[in-house]
Structure formats: C-alpha cells, structure tokens
GROMACS .gro file of N, CA, C and O in nm:
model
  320
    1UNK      N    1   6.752   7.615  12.325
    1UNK     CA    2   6.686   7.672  12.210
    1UNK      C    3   6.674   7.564  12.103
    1UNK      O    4   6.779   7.503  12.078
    2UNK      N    5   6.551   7.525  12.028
    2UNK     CA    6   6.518   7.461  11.932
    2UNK      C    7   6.568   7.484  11.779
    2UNK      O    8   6.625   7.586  11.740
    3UNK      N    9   6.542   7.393  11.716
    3UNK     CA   10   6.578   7.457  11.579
    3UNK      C   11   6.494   7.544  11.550
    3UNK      O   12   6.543   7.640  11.490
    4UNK      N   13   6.370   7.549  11.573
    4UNK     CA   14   6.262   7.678  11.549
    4UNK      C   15   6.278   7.764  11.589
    4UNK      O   16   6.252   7.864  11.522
    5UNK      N   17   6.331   7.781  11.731
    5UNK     CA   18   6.342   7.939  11.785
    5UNK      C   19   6.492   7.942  11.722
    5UNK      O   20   6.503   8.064  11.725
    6UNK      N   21   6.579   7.911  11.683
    6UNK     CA   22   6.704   7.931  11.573
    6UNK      C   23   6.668   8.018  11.454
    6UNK      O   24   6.706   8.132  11.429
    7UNK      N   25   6.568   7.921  11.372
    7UNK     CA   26   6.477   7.995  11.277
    7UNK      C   27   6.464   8.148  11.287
    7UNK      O   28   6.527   8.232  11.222
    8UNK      N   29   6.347   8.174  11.408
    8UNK     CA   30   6.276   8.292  11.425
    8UNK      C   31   6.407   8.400  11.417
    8UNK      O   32   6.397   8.508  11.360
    9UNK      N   33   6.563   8.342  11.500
    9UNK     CA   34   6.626   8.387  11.530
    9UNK      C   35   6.703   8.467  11.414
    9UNK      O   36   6.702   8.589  11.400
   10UNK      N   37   6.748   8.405  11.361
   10UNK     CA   38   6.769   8.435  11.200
   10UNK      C   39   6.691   8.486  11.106
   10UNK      O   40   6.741   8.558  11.020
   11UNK      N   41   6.535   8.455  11.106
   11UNK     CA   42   6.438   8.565  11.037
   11UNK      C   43   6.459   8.696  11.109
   11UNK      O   44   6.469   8.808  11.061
   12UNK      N   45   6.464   8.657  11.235
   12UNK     CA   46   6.438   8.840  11.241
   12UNK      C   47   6.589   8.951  11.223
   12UNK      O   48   6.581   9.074  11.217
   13UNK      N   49   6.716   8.877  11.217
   13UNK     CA   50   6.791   8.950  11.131
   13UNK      C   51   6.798   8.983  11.035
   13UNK      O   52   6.874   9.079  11.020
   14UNK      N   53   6.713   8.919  10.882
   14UNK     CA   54   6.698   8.971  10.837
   14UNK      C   55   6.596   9.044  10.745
   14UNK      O   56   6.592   9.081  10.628
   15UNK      N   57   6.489   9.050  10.895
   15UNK     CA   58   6.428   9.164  10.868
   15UNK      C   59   6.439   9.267  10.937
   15UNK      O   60   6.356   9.358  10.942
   16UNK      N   61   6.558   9.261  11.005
   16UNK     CA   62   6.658   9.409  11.038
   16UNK      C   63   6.733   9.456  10.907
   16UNK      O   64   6.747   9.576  10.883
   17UNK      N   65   6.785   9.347  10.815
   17UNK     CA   66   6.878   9.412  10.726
   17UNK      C   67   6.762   9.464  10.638
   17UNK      O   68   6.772   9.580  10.601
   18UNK      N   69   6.667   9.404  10.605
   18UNK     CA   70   6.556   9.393  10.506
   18UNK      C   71   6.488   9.573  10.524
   18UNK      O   72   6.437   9.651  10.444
   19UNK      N   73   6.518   9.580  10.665
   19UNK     CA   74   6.440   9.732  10.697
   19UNK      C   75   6.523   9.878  10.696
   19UNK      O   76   6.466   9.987  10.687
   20UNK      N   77   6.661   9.861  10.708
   20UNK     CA   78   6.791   9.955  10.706
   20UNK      C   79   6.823   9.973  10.539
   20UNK      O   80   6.838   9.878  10.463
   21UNK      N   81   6.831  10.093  10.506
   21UNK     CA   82   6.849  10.146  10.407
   21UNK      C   83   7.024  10.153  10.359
   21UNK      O   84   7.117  10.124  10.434
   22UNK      N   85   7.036  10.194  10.233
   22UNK     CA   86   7.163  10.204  10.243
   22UNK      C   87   7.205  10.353  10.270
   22UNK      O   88   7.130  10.450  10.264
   23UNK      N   89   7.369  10.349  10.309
   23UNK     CA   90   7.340  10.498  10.370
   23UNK      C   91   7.440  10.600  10.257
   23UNK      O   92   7.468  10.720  10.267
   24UNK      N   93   7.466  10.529  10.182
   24UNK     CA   94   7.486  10.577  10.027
   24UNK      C   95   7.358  10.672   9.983
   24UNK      O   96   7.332  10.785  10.023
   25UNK      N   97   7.289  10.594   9.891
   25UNK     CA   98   7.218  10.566   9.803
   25UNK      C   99   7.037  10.563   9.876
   25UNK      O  100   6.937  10.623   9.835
   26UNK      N  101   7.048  10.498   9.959
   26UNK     CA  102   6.895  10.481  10.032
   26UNK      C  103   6.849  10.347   9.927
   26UNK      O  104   6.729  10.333   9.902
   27UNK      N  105   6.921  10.279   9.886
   27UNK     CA  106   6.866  10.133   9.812
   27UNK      C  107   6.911  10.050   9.949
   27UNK      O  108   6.968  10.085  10.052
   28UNK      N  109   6.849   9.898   9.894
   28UNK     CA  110   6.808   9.785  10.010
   28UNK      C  111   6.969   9.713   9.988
   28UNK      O  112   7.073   9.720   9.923
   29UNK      N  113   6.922   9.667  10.056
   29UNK     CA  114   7.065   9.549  10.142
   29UNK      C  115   7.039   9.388  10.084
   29UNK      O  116   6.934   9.344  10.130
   30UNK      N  117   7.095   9.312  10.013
   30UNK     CA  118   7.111   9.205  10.043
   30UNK      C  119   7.190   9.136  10.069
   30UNK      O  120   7.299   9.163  10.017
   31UNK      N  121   7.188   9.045  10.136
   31UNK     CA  122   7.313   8.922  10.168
   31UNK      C  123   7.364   8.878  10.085
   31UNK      O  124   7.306   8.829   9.988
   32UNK      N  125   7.495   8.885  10.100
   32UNK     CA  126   7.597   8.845  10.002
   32UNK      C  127   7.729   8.723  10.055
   32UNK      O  128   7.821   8.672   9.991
   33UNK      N  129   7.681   8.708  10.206
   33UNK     CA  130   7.790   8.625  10.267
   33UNK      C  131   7.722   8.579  10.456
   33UNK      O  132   7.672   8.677  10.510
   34UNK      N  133   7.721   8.503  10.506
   34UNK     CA  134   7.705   8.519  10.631
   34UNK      C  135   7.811   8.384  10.669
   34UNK      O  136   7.858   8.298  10.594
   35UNK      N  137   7.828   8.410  10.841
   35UNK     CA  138   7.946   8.354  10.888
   35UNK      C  139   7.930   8.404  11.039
   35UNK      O  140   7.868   8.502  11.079
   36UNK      N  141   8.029   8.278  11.134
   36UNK     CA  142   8.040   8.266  11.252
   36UNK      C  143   8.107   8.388  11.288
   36UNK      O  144   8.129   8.413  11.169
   37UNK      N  145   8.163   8.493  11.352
   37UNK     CA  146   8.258   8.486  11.440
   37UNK      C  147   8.246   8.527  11.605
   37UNK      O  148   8.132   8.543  11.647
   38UNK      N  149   8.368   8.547  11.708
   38UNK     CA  150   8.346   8.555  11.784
   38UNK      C  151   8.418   8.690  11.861
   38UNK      O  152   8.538   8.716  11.864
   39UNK      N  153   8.311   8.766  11.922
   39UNK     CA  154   8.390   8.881  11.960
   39UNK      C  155   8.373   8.881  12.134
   39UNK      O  156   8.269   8.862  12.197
   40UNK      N  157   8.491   8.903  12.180
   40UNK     CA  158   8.510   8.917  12.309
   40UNK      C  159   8.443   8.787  12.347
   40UNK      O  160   8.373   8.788  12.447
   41UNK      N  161   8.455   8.685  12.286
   41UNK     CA  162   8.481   8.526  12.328
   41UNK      C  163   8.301   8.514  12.320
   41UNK      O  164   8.253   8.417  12.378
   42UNK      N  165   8.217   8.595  12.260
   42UNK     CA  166   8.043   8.570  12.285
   42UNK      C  167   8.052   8.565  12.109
   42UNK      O  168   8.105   8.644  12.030
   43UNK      N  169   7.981   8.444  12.089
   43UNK     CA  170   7.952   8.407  11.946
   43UNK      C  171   7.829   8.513  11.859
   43UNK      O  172   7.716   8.534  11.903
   44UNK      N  173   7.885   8.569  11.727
   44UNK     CA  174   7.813   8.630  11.676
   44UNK      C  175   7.826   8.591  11.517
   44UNK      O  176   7.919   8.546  11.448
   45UNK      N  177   7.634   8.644  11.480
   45UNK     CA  178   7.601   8.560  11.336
   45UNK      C  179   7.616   8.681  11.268
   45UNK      O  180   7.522   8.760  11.257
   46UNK      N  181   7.770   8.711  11.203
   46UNK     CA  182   7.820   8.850  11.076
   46UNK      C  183   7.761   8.811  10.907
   46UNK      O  184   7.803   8.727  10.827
   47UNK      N  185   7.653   8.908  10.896
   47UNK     CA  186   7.613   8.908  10.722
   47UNK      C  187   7.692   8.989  10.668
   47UNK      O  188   7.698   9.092  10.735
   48UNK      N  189   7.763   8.990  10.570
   48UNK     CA  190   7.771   9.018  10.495
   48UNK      C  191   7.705   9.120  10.370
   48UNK      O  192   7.692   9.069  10.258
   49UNK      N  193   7.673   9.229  10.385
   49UNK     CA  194   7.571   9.295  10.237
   49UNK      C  195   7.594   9.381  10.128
   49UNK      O  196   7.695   9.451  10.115
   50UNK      N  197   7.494   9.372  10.044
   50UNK     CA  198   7.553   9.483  10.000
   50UNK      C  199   7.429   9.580   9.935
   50UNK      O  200   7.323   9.561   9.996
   51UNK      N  201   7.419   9.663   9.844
   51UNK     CA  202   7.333   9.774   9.825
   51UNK      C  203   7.325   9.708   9.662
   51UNK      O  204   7.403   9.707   9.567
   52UNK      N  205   7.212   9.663   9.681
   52UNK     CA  206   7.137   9.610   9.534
   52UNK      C  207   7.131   9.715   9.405
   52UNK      O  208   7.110   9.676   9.290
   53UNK      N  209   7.155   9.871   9.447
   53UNK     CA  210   7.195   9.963   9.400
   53UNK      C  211   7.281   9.981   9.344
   53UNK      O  212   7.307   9.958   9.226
   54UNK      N  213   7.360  10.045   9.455
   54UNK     CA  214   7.529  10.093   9.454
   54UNK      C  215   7.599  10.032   9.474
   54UNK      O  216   7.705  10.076   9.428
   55UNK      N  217   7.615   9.922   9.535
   55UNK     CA  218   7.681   9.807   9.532
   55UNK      C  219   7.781   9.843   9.678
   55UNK      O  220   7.886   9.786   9.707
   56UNK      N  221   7.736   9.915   9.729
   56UNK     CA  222   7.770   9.950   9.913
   56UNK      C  223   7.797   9.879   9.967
   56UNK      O  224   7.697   9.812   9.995
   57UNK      N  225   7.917   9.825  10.025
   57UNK     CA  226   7.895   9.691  10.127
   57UNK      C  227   7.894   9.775  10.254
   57UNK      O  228   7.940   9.887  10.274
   58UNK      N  229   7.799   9.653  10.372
   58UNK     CA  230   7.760   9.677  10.528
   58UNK      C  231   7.781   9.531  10.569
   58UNK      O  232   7.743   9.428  10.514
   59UNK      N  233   7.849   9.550  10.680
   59UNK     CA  234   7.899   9.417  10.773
   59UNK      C  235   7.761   9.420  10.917
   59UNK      O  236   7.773   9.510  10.999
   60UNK      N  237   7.679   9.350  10.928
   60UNK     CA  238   7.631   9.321  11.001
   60UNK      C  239   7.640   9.243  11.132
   60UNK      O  240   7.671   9.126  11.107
   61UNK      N  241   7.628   9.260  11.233
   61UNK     CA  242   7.645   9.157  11.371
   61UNK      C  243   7.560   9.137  11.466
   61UNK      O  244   7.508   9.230  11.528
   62UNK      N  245   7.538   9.029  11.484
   62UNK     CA  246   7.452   8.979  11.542
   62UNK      C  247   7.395   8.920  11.677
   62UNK      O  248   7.298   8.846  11.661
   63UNK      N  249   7.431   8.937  11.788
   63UNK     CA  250   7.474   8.799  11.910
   63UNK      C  251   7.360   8.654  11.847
   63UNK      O  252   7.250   8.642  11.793
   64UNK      N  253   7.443   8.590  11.883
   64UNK     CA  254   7.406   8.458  11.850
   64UNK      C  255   7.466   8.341  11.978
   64UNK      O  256   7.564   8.272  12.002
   65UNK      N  257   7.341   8.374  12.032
   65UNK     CA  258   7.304   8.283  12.166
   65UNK      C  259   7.263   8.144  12.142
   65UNK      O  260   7.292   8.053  12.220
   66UNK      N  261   7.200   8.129  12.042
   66UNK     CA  262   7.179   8.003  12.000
   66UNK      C  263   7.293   7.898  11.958
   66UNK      O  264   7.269   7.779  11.939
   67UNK      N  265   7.461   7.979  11.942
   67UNK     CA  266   7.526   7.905  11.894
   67UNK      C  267   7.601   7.839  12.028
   67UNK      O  268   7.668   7.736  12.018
   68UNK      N  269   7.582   7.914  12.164
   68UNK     CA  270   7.617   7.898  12.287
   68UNK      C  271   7.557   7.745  12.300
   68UNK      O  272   7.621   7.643  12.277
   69UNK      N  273   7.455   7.751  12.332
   69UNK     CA  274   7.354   7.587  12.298
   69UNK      C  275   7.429   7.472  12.225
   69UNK      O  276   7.437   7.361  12.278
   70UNK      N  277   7.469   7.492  12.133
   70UNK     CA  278   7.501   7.407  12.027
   70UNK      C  279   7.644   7.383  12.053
   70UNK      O  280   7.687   7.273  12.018
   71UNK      N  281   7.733   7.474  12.112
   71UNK     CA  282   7.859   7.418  12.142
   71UNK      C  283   7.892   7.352  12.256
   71UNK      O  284   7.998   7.289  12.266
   72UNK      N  285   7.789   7.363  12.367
   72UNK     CA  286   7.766   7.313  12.485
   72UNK      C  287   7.716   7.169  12.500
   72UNK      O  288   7.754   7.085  12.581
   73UNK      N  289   7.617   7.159  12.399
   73UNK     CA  290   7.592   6.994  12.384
   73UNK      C  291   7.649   6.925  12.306
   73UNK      O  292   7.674   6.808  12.335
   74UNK      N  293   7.684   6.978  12.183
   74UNK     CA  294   7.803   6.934  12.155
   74UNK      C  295   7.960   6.857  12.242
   74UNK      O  296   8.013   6.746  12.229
   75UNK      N  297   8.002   7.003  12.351
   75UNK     CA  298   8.083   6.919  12.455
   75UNK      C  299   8.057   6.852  12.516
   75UNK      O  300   8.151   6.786  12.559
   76UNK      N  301   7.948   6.822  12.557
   76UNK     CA  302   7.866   6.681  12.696
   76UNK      C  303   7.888   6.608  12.572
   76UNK      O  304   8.007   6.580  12.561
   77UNK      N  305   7.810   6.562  12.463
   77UNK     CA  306   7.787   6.457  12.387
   77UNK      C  307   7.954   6.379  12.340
   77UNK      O  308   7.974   6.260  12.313
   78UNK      N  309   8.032   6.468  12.343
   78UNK     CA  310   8.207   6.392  12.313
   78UNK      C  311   8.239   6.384  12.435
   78UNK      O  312   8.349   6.328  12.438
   79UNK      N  313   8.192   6.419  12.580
   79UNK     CA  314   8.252   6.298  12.713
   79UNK      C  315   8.200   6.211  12.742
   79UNK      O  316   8.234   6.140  12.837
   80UNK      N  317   8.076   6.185  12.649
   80UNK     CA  318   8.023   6.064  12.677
   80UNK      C  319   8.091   5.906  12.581
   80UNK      O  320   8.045   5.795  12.604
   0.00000   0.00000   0.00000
C-alpha cells in the first residue's frame, strides 16, 4: 500500500466519524486524539471524539492494514 492509498485510507474514516451522529445529543463528532493500538495482535487506527455539542466522548476503531506494510518493511530494511 502507497502513501496514497494510506491517505484514502484515513479519509474515509473520517468520513465515517463525519457521518455518525452523537448518540446523546444527535450533534457531530470531532477528533480530539488519534493513535496506534493493537487488538488481538492486528493493528488498529483508535480516534478519539467528541460531540462538538455535548461534549460526548466516542472511541473509534479502525483495522489498519496499512500499518501491517510499514512494519514489515521496516523489518527487511534493519536485516539488511
């Protein structure tokens, strides 16, 4: 995966958050934090949000396949 399809990858999360309401209030979501982690050992991209409103926080998750890529060439490139 390219840095562009990375891109696309990340736009279109958040125009998942961009489209989910809050479930408070029914106000929008913005990012307030994003970050690696890893669940059941498969890398995922967690936002952080909150309700531009009510001030609601929502933890978002993501799979993030693209970060699979990046740790993989990463390891070839340090046995060389």
């Amino acid at each position: 995966m390219d840095s562009k399809d990375v891109m696309k990858y990340i736009e279109s999360e958040y125009y998942i958050i961009n489209t989910i309401n809050c479930e408070v209030c029914g106000g929008d979501y913005r990012a307030i934090g994003q970050g690696v982690a890893f669940i059941d050992n498969e890398p995922y991209d967690i936002c952080e949000c909150e309700c531009s409103s009510c001030g609601h926080k929502k933890t978002f998750e993501f799979p993030a396949p693209f970060l699979i890529d990046t740790c993989d060439k990463s390891k070839s490139n340090s046995l060389n």
